[in-house]
PDB file of C-alpha atoms in Angstrom:
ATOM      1  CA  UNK A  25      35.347 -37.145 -19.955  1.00 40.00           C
ATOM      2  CA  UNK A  26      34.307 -36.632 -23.092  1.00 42.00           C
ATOM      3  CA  UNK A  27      31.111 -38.697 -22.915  1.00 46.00           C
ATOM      4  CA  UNK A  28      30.008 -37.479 -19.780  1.00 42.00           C
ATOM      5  CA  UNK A  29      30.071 -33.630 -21.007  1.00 42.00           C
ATOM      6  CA  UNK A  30      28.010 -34.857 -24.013  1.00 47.00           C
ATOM      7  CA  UNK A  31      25.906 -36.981 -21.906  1.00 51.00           C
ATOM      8  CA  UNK A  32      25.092 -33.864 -19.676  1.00 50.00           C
ATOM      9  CA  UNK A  33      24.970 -30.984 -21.735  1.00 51.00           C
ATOM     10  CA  UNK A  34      21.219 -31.650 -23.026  1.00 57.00           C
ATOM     11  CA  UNK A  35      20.319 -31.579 -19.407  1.00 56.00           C
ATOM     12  CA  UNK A  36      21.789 -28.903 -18.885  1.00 55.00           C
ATOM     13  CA  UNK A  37      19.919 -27.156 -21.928  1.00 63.00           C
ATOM     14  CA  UNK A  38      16.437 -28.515 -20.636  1.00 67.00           C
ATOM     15  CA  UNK A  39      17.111 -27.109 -17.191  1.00 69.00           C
ATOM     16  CA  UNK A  40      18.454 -23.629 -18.064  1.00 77.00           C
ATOM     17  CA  UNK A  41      15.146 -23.497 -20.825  1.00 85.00           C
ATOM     18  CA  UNK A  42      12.815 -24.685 -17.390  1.00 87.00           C
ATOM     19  CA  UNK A  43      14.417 -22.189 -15.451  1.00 89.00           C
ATOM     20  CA  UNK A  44      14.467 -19.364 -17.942  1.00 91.00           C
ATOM     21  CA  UNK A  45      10.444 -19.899 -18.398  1.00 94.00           C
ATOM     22  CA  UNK A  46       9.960 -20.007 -14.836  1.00 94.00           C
ATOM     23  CA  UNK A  47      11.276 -16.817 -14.272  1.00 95.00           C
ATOM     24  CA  UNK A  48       9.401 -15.094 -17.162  1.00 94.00           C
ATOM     25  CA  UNK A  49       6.198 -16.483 -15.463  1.00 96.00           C
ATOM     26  CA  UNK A  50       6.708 -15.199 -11.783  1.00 96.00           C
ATOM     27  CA  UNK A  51       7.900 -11.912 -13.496  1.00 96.00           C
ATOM     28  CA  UNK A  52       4.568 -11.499 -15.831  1.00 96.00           C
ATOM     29  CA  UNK A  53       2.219 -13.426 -13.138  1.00 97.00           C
ATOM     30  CA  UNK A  54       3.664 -10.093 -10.525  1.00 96.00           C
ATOM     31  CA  UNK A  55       2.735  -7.746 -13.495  1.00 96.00           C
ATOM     32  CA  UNK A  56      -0.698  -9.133 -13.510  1.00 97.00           C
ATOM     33  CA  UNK A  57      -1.480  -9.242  -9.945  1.00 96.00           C
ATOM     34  CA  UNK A  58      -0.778  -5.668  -9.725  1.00 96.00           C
ATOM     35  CA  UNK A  59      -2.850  -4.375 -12.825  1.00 95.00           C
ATOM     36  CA  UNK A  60      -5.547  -7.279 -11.415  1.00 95.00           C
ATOM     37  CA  UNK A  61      -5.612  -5.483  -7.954  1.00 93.00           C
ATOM     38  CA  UNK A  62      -6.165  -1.787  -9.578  1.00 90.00           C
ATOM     39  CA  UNK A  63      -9.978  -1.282  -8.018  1.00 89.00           C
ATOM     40  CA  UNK A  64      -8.205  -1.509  -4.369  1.00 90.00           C
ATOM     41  CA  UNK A  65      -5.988   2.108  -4.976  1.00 88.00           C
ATOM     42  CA  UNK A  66      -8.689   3.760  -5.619  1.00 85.00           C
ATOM     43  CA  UNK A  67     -10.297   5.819  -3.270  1.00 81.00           C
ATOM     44  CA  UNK A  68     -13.904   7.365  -3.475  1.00 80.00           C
ATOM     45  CA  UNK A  69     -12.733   9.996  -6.077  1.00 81.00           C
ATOM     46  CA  UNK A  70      -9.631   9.550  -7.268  1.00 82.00           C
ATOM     47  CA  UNK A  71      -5.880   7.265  -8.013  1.00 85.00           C
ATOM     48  CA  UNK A  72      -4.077  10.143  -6.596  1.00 84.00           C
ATOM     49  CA  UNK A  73      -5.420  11.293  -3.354  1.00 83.00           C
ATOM     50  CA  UNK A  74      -4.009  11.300   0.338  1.00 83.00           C
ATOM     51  CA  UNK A  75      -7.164   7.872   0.977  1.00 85.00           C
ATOM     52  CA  UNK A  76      -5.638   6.539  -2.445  1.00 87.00           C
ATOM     53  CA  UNK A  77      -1.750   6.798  -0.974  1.00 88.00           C
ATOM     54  CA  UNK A  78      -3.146   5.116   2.201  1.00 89.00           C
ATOM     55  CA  UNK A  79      -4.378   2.274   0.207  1.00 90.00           C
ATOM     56  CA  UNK A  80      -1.311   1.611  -1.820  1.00 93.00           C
ATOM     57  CA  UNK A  81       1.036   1.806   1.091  1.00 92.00           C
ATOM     58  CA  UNK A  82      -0.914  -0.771   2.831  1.00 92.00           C
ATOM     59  CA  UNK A  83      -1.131  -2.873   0.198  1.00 95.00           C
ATOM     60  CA  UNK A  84       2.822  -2.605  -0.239  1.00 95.00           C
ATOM     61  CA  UNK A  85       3.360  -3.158   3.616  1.00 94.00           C
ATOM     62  CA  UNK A  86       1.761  -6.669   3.070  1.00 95.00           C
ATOM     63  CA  UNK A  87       3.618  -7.326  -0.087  1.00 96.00           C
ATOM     64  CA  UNK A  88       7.187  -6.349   1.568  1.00 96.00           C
ATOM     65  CA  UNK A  89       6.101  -8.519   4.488  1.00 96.00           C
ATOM     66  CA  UNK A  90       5.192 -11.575   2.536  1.00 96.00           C
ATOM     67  CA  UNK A  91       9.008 -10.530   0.515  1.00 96.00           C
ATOM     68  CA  UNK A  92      11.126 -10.351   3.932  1.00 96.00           C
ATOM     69  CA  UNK A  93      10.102 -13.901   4.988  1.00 96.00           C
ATOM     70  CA  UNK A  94      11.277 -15.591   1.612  1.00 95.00           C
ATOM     71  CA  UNK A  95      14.423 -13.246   3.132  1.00 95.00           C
ATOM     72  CA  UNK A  96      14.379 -15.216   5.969  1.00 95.00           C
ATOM     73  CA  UNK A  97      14.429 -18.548   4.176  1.00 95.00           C
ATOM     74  CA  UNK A  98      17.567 -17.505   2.845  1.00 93.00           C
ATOM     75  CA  UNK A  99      19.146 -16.716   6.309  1.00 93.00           C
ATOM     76  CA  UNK A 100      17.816 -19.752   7.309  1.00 93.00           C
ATOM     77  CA  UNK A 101      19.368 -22.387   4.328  1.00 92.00           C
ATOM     78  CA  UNK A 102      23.174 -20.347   5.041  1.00 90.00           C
ATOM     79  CA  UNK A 103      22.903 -21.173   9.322  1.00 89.00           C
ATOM     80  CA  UNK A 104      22.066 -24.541   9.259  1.00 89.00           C
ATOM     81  CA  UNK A 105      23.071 -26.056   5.809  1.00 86.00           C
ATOM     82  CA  UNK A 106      25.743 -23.217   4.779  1.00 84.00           C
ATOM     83  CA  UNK A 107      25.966 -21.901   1.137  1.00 83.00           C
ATOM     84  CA  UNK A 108      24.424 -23.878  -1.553  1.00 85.00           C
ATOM     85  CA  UNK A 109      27.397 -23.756  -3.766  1.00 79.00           C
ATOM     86  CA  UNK A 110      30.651 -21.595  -4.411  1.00 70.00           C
ATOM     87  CA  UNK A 111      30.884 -19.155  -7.278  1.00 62.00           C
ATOM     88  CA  UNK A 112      32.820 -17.644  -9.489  1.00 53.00           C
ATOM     89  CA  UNK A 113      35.729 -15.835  -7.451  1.00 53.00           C
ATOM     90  CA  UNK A 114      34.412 -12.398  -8.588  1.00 52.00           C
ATOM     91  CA  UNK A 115      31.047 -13.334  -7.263  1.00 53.00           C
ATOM     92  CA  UNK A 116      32.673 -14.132  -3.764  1.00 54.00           C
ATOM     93  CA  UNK A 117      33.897 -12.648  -0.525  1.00 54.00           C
ATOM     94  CA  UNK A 118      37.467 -14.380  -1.752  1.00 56.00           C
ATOM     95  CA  UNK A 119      37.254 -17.160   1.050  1.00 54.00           C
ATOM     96  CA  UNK A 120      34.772 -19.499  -0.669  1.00 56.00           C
ATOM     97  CA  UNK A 121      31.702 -17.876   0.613  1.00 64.00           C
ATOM     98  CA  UNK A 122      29.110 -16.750  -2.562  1.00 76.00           C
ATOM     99  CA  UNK A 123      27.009 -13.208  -2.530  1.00 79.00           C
ATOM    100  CA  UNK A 124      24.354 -15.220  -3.287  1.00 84.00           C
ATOM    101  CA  UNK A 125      24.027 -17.843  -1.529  1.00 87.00           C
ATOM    102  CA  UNK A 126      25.127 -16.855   1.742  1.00 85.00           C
ATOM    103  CA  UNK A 127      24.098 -13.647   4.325  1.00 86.00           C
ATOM    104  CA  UNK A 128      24.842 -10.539   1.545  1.00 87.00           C
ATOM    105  CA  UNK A 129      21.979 -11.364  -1.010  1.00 91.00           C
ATOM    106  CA  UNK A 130      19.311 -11.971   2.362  1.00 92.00           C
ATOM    107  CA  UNK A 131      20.937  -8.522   4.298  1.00 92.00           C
ATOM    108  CA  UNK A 132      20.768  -6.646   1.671  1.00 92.00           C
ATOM    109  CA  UNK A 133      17.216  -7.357   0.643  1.00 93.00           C
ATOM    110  CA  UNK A 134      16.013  -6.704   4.350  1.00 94.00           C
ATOM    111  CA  UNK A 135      17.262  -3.203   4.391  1.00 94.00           C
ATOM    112  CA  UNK A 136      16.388  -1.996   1.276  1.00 94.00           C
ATOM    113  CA  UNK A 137      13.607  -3.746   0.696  1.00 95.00           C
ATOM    114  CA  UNK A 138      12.198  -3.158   4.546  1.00 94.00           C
ATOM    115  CA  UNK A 139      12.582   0.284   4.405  1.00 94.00           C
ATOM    116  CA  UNK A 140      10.209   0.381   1.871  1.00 92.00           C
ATOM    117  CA  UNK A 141       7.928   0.262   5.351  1.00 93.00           C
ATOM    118  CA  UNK A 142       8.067   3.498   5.545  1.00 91.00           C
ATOM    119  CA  UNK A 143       7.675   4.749   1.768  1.00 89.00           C
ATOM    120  CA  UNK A 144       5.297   7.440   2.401  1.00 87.00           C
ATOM    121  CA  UNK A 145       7.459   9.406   5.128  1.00 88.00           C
ATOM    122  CA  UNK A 146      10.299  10.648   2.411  1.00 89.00           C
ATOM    123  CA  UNK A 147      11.096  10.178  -0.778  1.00 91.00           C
ATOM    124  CA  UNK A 148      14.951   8.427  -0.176  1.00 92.00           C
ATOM    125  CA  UNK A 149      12.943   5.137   1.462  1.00 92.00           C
ATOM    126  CA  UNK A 150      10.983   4.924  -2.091  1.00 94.00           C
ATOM    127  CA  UNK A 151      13.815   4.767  -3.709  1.00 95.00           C
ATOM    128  CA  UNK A 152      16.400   2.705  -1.748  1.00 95.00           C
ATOM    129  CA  UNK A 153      13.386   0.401  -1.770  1.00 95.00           C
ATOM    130  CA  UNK A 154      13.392  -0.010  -5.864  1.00 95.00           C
ATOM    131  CA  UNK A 155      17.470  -0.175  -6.054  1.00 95.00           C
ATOM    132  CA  UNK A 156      16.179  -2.950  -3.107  1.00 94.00           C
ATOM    133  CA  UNK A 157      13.617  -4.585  -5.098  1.00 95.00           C
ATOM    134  CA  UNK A 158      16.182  -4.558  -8.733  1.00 94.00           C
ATOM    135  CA  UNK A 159      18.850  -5.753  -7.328  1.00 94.00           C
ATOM    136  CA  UNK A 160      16.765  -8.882  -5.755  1.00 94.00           C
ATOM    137  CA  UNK A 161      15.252  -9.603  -8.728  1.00 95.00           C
ATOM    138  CA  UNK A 162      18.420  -9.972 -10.699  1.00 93.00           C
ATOM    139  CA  UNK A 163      19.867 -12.405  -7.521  1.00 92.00           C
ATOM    140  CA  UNK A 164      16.572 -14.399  -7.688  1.00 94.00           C
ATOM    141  CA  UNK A 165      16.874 -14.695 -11.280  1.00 94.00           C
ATOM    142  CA  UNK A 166      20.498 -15.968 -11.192  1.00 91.00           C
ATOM    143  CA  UNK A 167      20.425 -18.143  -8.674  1.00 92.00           C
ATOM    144  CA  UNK A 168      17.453 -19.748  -9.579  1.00 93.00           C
ATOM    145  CA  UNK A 169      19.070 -19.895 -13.037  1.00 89.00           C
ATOM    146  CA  UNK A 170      22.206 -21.557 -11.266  1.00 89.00           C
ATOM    147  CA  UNK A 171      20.043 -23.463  -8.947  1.00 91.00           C
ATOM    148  CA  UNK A 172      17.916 -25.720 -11.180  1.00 91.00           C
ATOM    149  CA  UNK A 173      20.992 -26.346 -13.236  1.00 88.00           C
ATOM    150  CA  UNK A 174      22.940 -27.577 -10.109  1.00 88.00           C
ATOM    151  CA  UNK A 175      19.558 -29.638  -9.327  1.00 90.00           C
ATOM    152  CA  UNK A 176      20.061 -31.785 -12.263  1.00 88.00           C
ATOM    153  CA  UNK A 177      23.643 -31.906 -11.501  1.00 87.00           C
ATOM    154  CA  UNK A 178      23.101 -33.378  -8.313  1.00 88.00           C
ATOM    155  CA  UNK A 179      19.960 -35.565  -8.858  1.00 86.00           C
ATOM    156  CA  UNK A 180      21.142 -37.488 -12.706  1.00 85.00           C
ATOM    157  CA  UNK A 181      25.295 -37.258 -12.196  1.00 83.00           C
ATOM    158  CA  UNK A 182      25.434 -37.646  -8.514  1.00 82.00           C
ATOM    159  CA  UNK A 183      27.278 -34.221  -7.621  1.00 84.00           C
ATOM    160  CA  UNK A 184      28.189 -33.075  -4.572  1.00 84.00           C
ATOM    161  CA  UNK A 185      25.094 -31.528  -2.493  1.00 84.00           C
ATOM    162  CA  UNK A 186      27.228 -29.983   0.034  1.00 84.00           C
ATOM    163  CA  UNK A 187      24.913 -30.891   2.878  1.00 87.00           C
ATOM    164  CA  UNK A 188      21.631 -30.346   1.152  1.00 90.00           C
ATOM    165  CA  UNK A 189      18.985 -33.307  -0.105  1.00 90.00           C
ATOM    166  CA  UNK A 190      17.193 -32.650  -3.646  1.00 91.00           C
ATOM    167  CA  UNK A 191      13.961 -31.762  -2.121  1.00 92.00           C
ATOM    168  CA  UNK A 192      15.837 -28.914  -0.546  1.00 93.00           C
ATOM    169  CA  UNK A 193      17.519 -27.694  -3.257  1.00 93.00           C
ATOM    170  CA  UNK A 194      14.275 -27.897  -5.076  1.00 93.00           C
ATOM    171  CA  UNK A 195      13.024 -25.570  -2.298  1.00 94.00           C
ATOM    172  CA  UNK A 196      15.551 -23.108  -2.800  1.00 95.00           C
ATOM    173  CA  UNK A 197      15.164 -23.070  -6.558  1.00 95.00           C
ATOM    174  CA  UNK A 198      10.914 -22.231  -5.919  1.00 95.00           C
ATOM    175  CA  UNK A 199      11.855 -19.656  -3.145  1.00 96.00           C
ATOM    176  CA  UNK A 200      13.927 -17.379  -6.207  1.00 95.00           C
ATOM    177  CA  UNK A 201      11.071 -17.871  -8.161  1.00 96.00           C
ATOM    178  CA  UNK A 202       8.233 -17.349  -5.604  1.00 96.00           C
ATOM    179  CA  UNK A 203      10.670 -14.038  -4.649  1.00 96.00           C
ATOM    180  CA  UNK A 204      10.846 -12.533  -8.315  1.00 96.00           C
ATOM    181  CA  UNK A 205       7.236 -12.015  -8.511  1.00 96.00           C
ATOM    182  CA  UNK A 206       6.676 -10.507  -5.221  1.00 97.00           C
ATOM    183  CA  UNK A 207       9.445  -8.157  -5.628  1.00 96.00           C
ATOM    184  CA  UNK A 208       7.951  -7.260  -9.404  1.00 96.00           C
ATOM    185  CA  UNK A 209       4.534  -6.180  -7.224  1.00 96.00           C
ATOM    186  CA  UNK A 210       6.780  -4.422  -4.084  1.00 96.00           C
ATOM    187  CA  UNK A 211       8.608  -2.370  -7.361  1.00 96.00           C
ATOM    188  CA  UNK A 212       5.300  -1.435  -9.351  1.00 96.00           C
ATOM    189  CA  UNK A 213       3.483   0.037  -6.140  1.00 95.00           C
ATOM    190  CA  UNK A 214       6.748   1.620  -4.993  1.00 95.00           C
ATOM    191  CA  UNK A 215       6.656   3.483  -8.294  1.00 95.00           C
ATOM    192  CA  UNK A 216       2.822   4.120  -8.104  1.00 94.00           C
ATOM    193  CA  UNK A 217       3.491   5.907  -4.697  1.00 92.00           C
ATOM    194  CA  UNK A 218       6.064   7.904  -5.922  1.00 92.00           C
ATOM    195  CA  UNK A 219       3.865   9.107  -8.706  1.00 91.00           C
ATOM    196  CA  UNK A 220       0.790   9.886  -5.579  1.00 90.00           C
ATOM    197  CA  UNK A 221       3.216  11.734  -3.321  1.00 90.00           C
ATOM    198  CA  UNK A 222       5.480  13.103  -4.962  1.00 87.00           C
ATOM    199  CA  UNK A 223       9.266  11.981  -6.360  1.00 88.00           C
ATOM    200  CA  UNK A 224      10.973  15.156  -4.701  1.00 86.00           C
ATOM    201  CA  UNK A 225      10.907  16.500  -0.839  1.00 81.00           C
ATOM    202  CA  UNK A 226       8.251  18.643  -0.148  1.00 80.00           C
ATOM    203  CA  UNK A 227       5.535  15.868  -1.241  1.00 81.00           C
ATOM    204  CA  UNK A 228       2.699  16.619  -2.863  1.00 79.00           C
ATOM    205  CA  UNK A 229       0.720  14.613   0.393  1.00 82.00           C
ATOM    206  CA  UNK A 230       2.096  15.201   3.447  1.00 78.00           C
ATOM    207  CA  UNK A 231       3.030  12.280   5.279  1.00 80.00           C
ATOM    208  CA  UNK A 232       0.229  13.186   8.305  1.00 77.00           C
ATOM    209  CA  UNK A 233      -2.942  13.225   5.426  1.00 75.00           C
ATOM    210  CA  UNK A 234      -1.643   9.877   4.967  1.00 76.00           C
ATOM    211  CA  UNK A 235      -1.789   8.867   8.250  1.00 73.00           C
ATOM    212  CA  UNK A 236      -4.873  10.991   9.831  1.00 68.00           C
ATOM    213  CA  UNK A 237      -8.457   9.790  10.266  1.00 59.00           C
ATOM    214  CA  UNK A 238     -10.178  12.434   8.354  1.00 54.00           C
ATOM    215  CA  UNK A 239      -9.142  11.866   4.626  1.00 53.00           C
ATOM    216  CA  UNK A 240     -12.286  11.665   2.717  1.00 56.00           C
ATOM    217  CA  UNK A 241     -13.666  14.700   2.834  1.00 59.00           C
ATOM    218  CA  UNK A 242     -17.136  13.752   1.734  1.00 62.00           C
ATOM    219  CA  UNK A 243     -17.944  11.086   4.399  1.00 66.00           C
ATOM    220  CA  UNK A 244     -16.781  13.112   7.130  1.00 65.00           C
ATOM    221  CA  UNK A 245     -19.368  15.987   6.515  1.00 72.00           C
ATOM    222  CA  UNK A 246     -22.256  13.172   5.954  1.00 76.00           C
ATOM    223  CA  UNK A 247     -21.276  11.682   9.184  1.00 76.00           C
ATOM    224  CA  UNK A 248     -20.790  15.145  10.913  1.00 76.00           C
ATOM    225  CA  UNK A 249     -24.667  15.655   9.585  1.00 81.00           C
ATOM    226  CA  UNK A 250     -26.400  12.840  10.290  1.00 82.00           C
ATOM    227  CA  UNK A 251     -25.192  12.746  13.935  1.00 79.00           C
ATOM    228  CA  UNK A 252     -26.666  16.212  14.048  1.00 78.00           C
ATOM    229  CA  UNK A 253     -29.915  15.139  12.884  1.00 80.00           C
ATOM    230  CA  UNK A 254     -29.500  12.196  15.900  1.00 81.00           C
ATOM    231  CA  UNK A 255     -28.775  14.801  18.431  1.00 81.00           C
ATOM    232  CA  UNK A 256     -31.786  16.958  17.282  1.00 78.00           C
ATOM    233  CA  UNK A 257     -34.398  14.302  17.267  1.00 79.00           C
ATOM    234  CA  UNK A 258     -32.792  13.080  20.892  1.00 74.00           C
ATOM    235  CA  UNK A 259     -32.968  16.748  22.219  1.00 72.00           C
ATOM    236  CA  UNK A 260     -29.439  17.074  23.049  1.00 68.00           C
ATOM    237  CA  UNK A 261     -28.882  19.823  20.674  1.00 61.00           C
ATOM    238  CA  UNK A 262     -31.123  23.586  21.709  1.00 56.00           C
ATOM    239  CA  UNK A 263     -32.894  26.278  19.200  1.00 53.00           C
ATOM    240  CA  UNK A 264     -29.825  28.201  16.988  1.00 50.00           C
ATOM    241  CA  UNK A 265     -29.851  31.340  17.884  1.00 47.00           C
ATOM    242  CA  UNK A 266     -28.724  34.782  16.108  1.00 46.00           C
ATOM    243  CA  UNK A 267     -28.614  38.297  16.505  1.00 48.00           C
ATOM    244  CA  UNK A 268     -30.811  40.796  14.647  1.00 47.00           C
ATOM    245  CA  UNK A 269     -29.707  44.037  13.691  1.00 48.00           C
ATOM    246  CA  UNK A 270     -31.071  45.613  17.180  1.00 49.00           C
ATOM    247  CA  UNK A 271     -29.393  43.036  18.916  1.00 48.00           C
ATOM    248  CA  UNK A 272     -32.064  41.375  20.371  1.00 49.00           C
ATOM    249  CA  UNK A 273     -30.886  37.584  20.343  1.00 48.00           C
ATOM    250  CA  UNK A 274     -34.050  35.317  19.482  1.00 47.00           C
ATOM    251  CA  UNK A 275     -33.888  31.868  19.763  1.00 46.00           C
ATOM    252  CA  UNK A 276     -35.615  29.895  16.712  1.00 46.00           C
ATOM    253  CA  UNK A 277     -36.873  26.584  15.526  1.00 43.00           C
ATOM    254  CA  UNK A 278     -36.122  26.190  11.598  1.00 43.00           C
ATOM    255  CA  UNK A 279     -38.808  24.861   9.630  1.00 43.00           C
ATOM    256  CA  UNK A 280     -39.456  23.711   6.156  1.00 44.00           C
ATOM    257  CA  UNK A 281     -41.959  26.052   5.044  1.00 43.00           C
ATOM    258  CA  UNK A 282     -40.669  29.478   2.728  1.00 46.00           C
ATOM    259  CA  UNK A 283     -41.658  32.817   2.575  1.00 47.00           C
ATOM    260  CA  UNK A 284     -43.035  34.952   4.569  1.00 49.00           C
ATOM    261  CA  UNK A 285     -46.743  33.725   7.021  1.00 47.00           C
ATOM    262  CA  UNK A 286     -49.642  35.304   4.378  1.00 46.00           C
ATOM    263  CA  UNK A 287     -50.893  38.202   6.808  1.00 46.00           C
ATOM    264  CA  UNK A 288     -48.081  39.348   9.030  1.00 47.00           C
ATOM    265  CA  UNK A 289     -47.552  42.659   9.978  1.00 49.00           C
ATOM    266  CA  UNK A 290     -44.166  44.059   9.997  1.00 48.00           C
ATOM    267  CA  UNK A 291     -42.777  47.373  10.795  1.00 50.00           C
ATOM    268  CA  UNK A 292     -39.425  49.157   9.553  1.00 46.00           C
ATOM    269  CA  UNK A 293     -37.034  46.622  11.383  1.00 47.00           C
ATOM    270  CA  UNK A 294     -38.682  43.912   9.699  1.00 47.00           C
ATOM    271  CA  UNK A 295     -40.046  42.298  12.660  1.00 47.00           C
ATOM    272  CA  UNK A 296     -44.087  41.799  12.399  1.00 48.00           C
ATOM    273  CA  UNK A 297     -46.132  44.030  14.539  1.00 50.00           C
ATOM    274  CA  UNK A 298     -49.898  43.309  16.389  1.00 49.00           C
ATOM    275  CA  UNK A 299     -51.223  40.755  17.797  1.00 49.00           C
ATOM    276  CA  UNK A 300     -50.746  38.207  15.039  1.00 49.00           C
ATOM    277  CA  UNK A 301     -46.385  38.522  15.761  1.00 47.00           C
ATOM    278  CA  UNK A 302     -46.744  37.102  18.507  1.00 48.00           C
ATOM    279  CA  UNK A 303     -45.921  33.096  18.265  1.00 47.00           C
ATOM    280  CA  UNK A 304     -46.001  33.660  14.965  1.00 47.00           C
ATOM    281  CA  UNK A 305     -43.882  33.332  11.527  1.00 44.00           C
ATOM    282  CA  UNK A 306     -41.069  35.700  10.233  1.00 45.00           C
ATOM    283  CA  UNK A 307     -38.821  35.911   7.627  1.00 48.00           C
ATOM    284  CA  UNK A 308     -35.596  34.376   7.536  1.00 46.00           C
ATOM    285  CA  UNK A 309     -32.549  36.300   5.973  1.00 47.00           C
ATOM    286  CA  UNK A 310     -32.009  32.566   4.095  1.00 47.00           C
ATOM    287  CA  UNK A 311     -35.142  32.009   2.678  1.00 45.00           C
ATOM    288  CA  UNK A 312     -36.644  29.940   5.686  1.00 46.00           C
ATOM    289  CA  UNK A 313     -38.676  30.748   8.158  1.00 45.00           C
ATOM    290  CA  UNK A 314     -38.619  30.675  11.352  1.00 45.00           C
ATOM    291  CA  UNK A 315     -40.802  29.806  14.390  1.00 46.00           C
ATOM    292  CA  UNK A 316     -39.646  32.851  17.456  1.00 46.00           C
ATOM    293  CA  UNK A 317     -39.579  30.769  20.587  1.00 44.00           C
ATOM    294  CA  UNK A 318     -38.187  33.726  23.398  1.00 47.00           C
ATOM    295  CA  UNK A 319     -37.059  36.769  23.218  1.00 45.00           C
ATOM    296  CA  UNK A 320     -34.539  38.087  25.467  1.00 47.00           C
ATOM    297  CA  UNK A 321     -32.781  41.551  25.374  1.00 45.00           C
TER     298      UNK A 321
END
């Protein structure tokens, strides 16, 4: 008995070390994807707009999506293999069945961790979401801790596999650490978001600037004008027209040209008098002129 302990304890050693380095590496590799994928929360203008909030939450949609199918994989080891191992009794249900490795660590990770979905509606999904993302991390860390361990157990000392082959197990192990650095990601956005919005209810951008069409400000207005300048040259849109102070309405072409026409006429209304008004150039209360096309009272 004595022998064998002795015999197995390096192993032991080497795997918790492999398994300990794994973890820091899917931990710092999530770090790194989200400081690497910075440029795509920006918006035209800012980190911390209602476009900027739009990008992060879809970003962390795709992220939590990617997250709840290595949840799935768990769901799917417990119903057709059943839990990977038993632990200790204050880690169990009291019947044999593990929090980790059966339906609590999968269910709880799709409800807190899916209603991170809806982040930007309310400040309570942001942070059930975190507690979510936390609280996976630690399981992912232990059982792939656990996991790799019981690999070695199982594939140089012929353990018991209860129902699982070493390629399996080997899955399992890579699923915790595949999970850890996705939830690392899902947590840092979460928290970005949270600084956007808002932590308390009101937020400072409403859930429907999120969500509308109209967000940057800027592009709207140069769209808005250059389909004006389309509708112009097409002839769908007429001659402005305005009021003078008689209120005679007078329809008018703007042109390019300032000032005044050199040799018009005008009386005390400001409107030019003779025969050279007629057809003719006035001034424009903006600095344009203006081209009179009709006159009607």
């Amino acid at each position: 008995m004595t022998s064998l302990v002795s015999e197995s304890l390096p192993d032991a050693v080497q795997s918790d070390e492999l398994a300990l380095m794994h973890i820091k590496i899917s931990f710092l590799v999530g770090v790194a994807v989200f400081v690497i994928i910075c440029p795509l929360y920006k918006s035209r203008k800012s980190y911390f707009d209602a476009l900027a909030a739009r990008n992060v939450i879809g970003i962390t949609r795709a992220f939590i999506f990617v997250e709840l199918l290595l949840v799935f994989i768990l769901y799917y080891f417990y119903f057709e293999k059943g839990a990977l191992m038993e632990m200790h009794q204050y880690l169990g249900y009291g019947n044999g069945d593990s929090w980790l490795y059966t339906y609590g660590r999968p269910t709880a990770g799709l409800v807190f961790i899916g209603i991170g979905m809806f982040a930007e509606m309310h400040p309570a999904p942001r942070y059930l979401c975190l507690v979510g993302c936390m609280v996976e991390v630690l399981g992912d860390a232990l059982s792939a801790f656990q996991v790799r361990d019981y690999y070695q157990q199982v594939k140089y000392h012929s353990a018991p596999s209860n129902g699982y082959t070493e390629n399996e197990i080997l899955a399992y192990y890579w699923r915790d650490i595949i999970s850890i650095g996705f939830c690392t990601v899902v947590c840092l956005l979460v928290v970005l978001l949270t600084v956007q919005v808002g932590f308390c209810e009101p937020q400072l951008i409403h859930p429907s600037q999120i969500s509308g069409q109209e967000l940057d400000r800027y592009a709207a207005m140069r769209r808005n004008k250059d389909n004006r300048q389309i509708m112009a040259m097409e002839g769908l849109l007429g001659p402005q027209r305005e009021r003078n102070s008689l209120g005679i309405t007078k329809a008018r072409l703007f042109t390019n040209s300032l000032g005044p026409r050199a040799g018009a006429d005008k009386n005390k209304t400001g409107f030019e008098t003779g025969e050279d008004a007629k057809g003719k150039t006035a001034d424009h209360p903006q600095g344009q002129t203006a081209i009179d096309v009709n006159d009607e009272p």
